[in-house]
Coordinates of C-alpha atoms in Angstrom, one line a residue:
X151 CA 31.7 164.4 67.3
X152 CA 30.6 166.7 70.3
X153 CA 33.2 168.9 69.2
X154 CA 31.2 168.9 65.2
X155 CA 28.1 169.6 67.5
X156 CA 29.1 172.3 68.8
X157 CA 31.3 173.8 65.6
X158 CA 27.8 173.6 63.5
X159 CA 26.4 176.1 65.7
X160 CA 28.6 178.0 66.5
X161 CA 31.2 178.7 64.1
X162 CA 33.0 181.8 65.3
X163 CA 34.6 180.0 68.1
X164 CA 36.8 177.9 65.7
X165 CA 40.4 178.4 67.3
X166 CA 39.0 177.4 70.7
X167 CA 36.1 175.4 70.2
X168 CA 37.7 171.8 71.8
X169 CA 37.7 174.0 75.1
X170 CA 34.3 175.4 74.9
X171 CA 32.5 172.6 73.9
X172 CA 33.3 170.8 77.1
X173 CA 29.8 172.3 79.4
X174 CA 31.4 174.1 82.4
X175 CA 29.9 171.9 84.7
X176 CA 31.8 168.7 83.6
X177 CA 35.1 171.1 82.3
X178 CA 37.4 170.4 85.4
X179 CA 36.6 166.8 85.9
X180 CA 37.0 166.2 81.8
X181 CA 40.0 168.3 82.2
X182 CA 41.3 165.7 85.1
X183 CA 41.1 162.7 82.9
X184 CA 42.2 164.4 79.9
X185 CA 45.3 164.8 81.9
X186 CA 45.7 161.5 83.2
X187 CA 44.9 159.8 80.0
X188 CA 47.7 162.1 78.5
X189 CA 49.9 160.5 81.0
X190 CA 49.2 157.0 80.2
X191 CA 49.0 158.2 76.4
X192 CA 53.0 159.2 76.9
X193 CA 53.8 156.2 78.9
X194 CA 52.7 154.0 76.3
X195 CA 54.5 155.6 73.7
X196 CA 57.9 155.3 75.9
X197 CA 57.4 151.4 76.1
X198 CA 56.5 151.2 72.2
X199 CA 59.4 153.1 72.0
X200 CA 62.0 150.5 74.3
X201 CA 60.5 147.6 72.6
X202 CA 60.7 148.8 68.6
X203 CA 64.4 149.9 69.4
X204 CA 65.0 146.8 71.2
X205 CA 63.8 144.4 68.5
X206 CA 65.2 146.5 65.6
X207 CA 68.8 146.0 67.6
X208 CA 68.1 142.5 67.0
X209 CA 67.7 142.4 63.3
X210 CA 71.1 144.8 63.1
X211 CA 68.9 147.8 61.9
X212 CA 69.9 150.0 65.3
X213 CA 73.1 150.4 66.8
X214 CA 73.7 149.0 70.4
X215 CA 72.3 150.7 73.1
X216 CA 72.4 149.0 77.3
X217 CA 68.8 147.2 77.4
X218 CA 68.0 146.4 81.6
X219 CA 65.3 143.6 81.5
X220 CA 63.1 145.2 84.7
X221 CA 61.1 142.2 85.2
X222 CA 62.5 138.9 86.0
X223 CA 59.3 136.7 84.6
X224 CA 57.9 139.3 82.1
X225 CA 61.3 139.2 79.7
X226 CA 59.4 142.0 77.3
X227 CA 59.4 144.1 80.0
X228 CA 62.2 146.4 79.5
X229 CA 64.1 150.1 80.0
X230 CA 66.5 151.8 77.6
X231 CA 68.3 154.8 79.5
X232 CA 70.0 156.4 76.5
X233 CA 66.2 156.7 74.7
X234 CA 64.4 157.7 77.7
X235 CA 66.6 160.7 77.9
X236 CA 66.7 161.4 74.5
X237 CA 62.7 161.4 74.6
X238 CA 62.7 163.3 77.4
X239 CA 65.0 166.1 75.4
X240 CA 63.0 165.8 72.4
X241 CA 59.8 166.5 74.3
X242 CA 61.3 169.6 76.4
X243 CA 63.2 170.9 72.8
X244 CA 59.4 170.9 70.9
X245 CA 57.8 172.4 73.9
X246 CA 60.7 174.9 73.8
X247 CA 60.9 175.4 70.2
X248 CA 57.7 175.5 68.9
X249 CA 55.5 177.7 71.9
X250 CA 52.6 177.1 70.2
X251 CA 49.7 174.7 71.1
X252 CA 48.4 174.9 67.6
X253 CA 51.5 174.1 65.9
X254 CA 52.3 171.5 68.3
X255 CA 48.9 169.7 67.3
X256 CA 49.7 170.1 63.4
X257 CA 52.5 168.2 63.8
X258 CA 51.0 165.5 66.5
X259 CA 48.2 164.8 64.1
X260 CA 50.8 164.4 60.7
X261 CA 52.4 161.9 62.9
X262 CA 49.2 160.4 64.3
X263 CA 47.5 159.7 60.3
X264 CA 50.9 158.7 59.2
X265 CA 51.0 155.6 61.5
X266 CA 47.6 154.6 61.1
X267 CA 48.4 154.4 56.9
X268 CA 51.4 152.9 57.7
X269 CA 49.8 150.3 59.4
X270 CA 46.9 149.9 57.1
X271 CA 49.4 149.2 54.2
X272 CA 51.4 147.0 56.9
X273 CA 47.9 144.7 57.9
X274 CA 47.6 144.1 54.1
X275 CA 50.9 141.8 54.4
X276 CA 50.0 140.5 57.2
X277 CA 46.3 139.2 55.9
X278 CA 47.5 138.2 52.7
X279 CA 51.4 136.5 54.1
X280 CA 50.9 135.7 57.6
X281 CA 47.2 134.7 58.4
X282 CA 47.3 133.2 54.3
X283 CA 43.6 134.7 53.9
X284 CA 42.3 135.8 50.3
X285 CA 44.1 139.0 48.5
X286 CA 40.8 140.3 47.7
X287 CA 39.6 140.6 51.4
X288 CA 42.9 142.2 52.2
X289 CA 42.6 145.0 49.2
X290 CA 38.8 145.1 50.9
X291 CA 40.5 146.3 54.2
X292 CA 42.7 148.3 52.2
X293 CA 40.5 150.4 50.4
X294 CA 37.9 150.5 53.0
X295 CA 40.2 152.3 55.9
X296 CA 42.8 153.7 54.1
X297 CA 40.4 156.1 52.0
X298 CA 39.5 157.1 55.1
X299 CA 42.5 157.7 56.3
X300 CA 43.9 159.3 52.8
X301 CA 41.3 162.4 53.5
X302 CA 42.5 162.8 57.4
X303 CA 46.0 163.1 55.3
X304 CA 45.4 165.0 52.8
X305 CA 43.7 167.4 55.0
X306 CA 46.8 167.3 57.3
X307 CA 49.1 168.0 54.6
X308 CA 48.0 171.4 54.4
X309 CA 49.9 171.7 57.5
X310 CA 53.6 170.7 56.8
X311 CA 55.1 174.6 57.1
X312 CA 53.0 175.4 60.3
X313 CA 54.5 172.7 62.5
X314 CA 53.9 169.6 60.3
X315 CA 57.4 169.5 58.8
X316 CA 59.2 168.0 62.4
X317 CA 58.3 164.4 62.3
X318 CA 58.7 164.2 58.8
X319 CA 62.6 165.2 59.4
X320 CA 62.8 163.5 62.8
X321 CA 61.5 160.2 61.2
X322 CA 63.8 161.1 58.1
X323 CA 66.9 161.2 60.3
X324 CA 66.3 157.8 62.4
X325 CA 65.9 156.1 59.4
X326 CA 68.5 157.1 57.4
X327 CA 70.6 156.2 60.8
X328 CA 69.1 152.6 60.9
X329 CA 69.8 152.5 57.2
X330 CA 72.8 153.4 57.1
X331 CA 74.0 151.0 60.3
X332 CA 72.4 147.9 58.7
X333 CA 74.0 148.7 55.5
X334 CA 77.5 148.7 57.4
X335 CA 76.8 145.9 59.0
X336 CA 76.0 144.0 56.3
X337 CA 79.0 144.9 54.3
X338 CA 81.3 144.0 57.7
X339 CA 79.9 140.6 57.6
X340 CA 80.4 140.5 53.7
X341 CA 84.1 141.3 54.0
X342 CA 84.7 138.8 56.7
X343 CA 82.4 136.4 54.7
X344 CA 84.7 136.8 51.4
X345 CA 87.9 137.2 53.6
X346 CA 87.6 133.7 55.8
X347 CA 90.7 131.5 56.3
X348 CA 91.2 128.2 55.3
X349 CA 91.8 125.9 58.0
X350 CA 93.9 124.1 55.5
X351 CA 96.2 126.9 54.8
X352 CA 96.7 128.0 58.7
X353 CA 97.4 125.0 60.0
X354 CA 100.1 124.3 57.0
X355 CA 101.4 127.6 58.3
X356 CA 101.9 125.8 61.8
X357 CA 105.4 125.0 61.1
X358 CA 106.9 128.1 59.8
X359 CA 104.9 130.3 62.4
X360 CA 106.0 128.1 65.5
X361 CA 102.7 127.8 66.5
X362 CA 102.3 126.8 70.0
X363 CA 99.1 125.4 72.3
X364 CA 98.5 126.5 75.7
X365 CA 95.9 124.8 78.3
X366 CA 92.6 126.0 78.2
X367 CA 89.6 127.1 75.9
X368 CA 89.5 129.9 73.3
X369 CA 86.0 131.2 72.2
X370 CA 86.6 133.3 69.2
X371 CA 83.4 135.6 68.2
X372 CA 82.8 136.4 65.0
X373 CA 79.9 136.7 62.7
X374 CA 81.6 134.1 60.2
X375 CA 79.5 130.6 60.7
X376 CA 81.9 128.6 58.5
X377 CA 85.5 128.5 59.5
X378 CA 88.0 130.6 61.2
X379 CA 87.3 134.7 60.5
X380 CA 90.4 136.8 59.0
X381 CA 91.1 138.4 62.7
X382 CA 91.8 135.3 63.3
X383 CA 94.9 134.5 61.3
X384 CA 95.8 138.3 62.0
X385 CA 96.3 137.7 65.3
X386 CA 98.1 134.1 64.7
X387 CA 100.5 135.6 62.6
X388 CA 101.9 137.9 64.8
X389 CA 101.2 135.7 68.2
X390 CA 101.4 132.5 67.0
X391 CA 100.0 130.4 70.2
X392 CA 96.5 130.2 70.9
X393 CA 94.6 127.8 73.4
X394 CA 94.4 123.8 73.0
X395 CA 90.8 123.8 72.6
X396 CA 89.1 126.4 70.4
X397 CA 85.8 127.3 69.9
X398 CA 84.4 129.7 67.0
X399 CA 81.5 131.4 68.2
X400 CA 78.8 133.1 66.2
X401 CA 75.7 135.1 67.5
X402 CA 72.8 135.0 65.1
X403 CA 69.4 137.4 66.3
X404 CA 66.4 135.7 64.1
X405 CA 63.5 136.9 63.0
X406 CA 61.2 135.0 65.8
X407 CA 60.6 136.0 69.2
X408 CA 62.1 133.2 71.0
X409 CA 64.3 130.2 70.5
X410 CA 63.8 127.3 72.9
X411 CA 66.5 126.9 75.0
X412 CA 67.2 123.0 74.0
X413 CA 67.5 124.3 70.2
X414 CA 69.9 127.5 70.9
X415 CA 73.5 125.9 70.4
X416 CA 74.1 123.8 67.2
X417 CA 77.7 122.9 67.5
X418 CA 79.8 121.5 64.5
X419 CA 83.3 120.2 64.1
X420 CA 86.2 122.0 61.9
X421 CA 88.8 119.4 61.1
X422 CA 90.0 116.5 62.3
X423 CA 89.6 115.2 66.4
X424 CA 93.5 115.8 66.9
X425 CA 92.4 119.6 65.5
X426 CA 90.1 120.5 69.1
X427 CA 88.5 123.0 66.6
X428 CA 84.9 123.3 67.1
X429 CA 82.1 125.6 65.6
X430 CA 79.1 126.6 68.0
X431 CA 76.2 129.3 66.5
X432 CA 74.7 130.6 69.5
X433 CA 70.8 131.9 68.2
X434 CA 68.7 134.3 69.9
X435 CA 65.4 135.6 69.5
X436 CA 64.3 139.2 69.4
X437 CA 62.7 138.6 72.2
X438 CA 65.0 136.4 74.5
X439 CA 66.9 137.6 77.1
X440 CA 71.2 137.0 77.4
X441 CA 72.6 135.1 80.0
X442 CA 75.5 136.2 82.0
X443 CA 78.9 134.8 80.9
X444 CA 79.1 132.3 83.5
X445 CA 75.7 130.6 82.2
X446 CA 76.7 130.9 78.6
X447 CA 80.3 129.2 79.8
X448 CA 78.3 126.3 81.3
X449 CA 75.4 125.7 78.8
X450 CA 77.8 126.2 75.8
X451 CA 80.4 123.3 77.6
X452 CA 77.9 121.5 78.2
X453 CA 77.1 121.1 74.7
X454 CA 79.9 120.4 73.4
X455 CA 79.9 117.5 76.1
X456 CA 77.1 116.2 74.5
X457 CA 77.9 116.7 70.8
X458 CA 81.0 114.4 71.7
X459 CA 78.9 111.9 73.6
X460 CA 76.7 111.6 70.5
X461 CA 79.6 109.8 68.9
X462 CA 80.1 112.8 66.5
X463 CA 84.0 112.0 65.9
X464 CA 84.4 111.1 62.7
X465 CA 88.0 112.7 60.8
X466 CA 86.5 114.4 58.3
X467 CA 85.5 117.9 58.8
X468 CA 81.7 118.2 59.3
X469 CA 80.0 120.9 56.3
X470 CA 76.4 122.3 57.0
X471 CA 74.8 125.1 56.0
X472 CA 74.5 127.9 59.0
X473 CA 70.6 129.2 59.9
X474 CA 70.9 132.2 57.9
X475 CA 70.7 135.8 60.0
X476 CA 67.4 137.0 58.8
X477 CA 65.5 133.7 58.3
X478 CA 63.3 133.0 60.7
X479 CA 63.1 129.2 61.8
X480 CA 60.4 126.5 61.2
X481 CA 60.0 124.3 64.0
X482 CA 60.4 121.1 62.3
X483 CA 63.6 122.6 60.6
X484 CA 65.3 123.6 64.2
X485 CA 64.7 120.2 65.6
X486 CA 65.5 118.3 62.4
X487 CA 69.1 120.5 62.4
X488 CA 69.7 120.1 66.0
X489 CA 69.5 116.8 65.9
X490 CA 72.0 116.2 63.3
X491 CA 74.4 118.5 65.3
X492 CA 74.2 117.2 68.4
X493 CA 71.8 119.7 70.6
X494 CA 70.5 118.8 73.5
X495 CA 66.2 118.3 73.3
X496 CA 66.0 117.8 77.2
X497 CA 66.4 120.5 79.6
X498 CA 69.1 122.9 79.4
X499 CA 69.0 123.9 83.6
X500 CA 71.4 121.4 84.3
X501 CA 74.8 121.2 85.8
X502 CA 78.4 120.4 83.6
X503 CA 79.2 117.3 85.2
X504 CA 82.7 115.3 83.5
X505 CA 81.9 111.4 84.1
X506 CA 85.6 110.5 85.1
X507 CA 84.7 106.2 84.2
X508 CA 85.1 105.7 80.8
X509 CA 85.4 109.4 79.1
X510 CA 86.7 109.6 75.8
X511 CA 90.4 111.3 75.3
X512 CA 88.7 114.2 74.4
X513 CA 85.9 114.7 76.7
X514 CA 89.4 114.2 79.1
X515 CA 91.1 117.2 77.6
X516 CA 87.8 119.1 77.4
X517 CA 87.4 118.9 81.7
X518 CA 91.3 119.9 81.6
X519 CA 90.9 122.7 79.8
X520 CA 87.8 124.3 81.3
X521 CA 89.6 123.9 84.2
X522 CA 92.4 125.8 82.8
X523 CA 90.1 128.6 82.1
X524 CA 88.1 130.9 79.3
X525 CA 89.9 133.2 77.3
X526 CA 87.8 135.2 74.6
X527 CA 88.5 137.4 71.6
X528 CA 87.2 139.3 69.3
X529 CA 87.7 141.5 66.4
X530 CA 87.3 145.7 66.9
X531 CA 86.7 146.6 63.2
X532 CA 87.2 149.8 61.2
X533 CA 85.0 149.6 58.1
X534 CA 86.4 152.4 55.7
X535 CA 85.0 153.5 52.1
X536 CA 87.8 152.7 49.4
X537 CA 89.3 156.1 47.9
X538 CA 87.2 155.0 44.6
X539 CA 83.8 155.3 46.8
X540 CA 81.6 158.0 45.8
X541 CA 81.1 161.2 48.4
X542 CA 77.5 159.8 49.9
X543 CA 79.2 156.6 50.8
X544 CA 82.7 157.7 52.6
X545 CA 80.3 160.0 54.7
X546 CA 77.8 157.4 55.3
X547 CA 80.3 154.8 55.9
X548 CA 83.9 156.6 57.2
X549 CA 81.1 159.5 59.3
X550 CA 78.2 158.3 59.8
X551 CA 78.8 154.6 60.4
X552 CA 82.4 155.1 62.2
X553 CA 80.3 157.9 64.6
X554 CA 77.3 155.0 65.5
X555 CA 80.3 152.2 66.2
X556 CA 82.6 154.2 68.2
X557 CA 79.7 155.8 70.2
X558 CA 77.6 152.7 70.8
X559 CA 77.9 150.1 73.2
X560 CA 80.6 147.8 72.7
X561 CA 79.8 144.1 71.8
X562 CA 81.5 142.5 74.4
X563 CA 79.2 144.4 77.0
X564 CA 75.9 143.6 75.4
X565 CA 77.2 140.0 75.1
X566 CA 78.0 139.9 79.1
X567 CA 82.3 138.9 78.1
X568 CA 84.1 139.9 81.1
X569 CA 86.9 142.4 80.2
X570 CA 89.7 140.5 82.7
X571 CA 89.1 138.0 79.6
X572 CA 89.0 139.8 76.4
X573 CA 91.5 139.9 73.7
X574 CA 90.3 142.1 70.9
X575 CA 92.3 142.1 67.9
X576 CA 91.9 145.3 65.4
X577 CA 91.6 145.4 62.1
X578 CA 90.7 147.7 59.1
X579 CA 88.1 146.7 56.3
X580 CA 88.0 148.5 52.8
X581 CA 84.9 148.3 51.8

């Protein structure tokens, strides 16, 4: 507005006028805050930046990239090296590239109007589907601040070819990247979806296949929630001896910020007792911070300690419906399903203790094998376009998608496996 003030009378100093109208005596102490608020201005913008990357990781729209928690009670609180430099890049490649203050402000304000429409159009859903509040008020807001907002972008529009043009591409680029890695993903967990074994058919295969058990516990990851995934029988096939007790383990990031840590692990059987086939779905929030291995190891026995102790042995396989991925939980649902599995609703801090007076044959064999030891695998995956595909989807799927993955950080890093434990087990899928 002082900037308007001083325009209206004195139009020929257009190109400079948010200099000049600063009074001289004031210039050097406005010019002091204007640099410290620019400061805390790009500092902000850093964090937004962590926590958006960070939270789109966790609904599979971003590959994996190392996230260091820097606070130890503030779990939002967090650092992404890889973005920080590549901000940092950015920043020095516009500086470099542009030389040009005006130009530079074109494409700051483009930027600037886009996000406040965005989020105009973005506080309609949340009046109308999250606070439940009339659709009228909601168009009210609507109309009222995006027409205002329509004029500050149609006015910056004129500016696209002098310096406008780079956030449009920039913002082009990252989301055809986070398109392009969700649609991957999903089609991955499609394939192993369609592609499960029956438990059935691999144990009839016993026999034939000479299949042996050793002491200890298995955890196999995979994002199938239902059964044994088809790395699975790859790897039984050609080694055909896997551990006495397994345990099918699937990661599921929901769309809430945190899941209590009594409703995290809803374990399931697969099979008969004599079997020692178990299913646990391990489910994080955006929001929640990973345990080591070691903690996961005893929080995750520990459950399946309980789920036994809840008299959960009956001989017929156990079928329930998994959470799915992108649902976010009611309350009265979680507890309601955790209940029925087996979850503890007390305090998860605690200790795996084995009570040696009276355990059950398999709570026996459960102490035995933990003592035995942890073995995990996984599956590393190649997803490749079928020769029918068109040309857009082998280069967003065999380029684009097989650059993110092998570049990336690898899933048994961001879940905290340790590699003196890992068996991975490749495989190709033709999608």
């Amino acid at each position: 507005m002082g900037e308007d003030a001083y325009l209206s009378k004195n139009k020929e100093d257009l190109q400079k006028s948010f200099y000049k109208a600063i009074p001289e005596v004031v210039f050097w102490p406005v010019f002091i805050i204007a640099t410290i608020a620019t400061m805390v201005g790009s500092r902000a913008i850093i964090s937004a930046t962590f926590s958006i990357i960070s939270q789109c990781r966790a609904l599979k729209c971003f590959p994996r990239v190392k996230v260091v928690h820097t606070s130890n009670h503030i779990h939002g609180q967090i650092y992404i090296p890889e973005a920080n430099w590549i901000l940092m890049v950015l920043c020095l490649a516009v500086v470099v590239g542009y030389r040009d203050t005006d130009m530079i402000g074109n494409a700051y304000g483009l930027a600037v109007i886009i996000v406040m429409l965005v989020t105009t159009c973005l506080m309609f859903l949340v009046i109308v589907m999250v606070w439940k509040r009339n659709i009228l008020g909601a168009l009210a807001f609507v109309i009222v601040f995006g027409s205002v907002e329509l004029l500050y972008f149609s006015a910056c529009l004129a500016k696209v070819h002098k310096g406008g043009w780079f956030p449009l591409m920039f913002s082009l680029i990252v989301l055809s990247t986070m398109c392009v890695w969700h649609y991957g993903t999903l089609k991955k967990q499609a394939y192993e979806s369609n592609n499960k074994v029956s438990l059935d058919m691999l144990l009839s295969m016993g026999p034939n296949l000479g299949i042996n058990r050793v002491p200890g516990i298995g955890l196999i990851y995979s994002n199938v929630a239902t059964g044994p995934p088809p790395m699975f029988s790859h790897f039984v096939t050609n080694f055909p001896a896997f551990r006495c007790i397994l345990i099918f383990v699937t990661v599921q990031s929901l769309t809430v910020p945190k899941v209590p840590a009594n409703l995290r692990f809803v374990i399931s059987r697969i099979g008969p007792p004599d079997f020692r086939l178990f299913q646990c779905v391990v489910r994080y929030g955006y929001k929640d911070q990973r345990k080591d291995s070691h903690d996961f190891e005893n929080h995750l026995i520990e459950n399946v300690t309980e789920f036994l102790q809840g008299g959960n042995n009956d001989s017929e396989e156990l079928g329930w419906e998994p959470v799915n991925q992108q649902q976010s939980i009611p309350p009265d649902h979680v507890t309601a399903l955790s209940l029925q599995r087996g979850v503890n609703t007390g305090s998860s801090k605690k200790t795996v203790r084995f009570r040696g007076v009276g355990c059950s044959k398999e709570l026996e064999d459960l102490k035995e094998a933990r003592e035995s030891g942890l073995a995990y695998m996984m599956g590393s995956t190649c997803v490749l376009a079928c020769d029918t595909s068109s040309y857009l989807k082998k280069f967003a799927i065999n380029f684009v998608y097989g650059f993110l993955r092998q570049n990336c950080r690898h899933p048994a890093t961001a879940l905290g496996i340790p590699h003196t434990s890992l068996i991975e087990v490749g495989m190709i899928y033709s999608e």
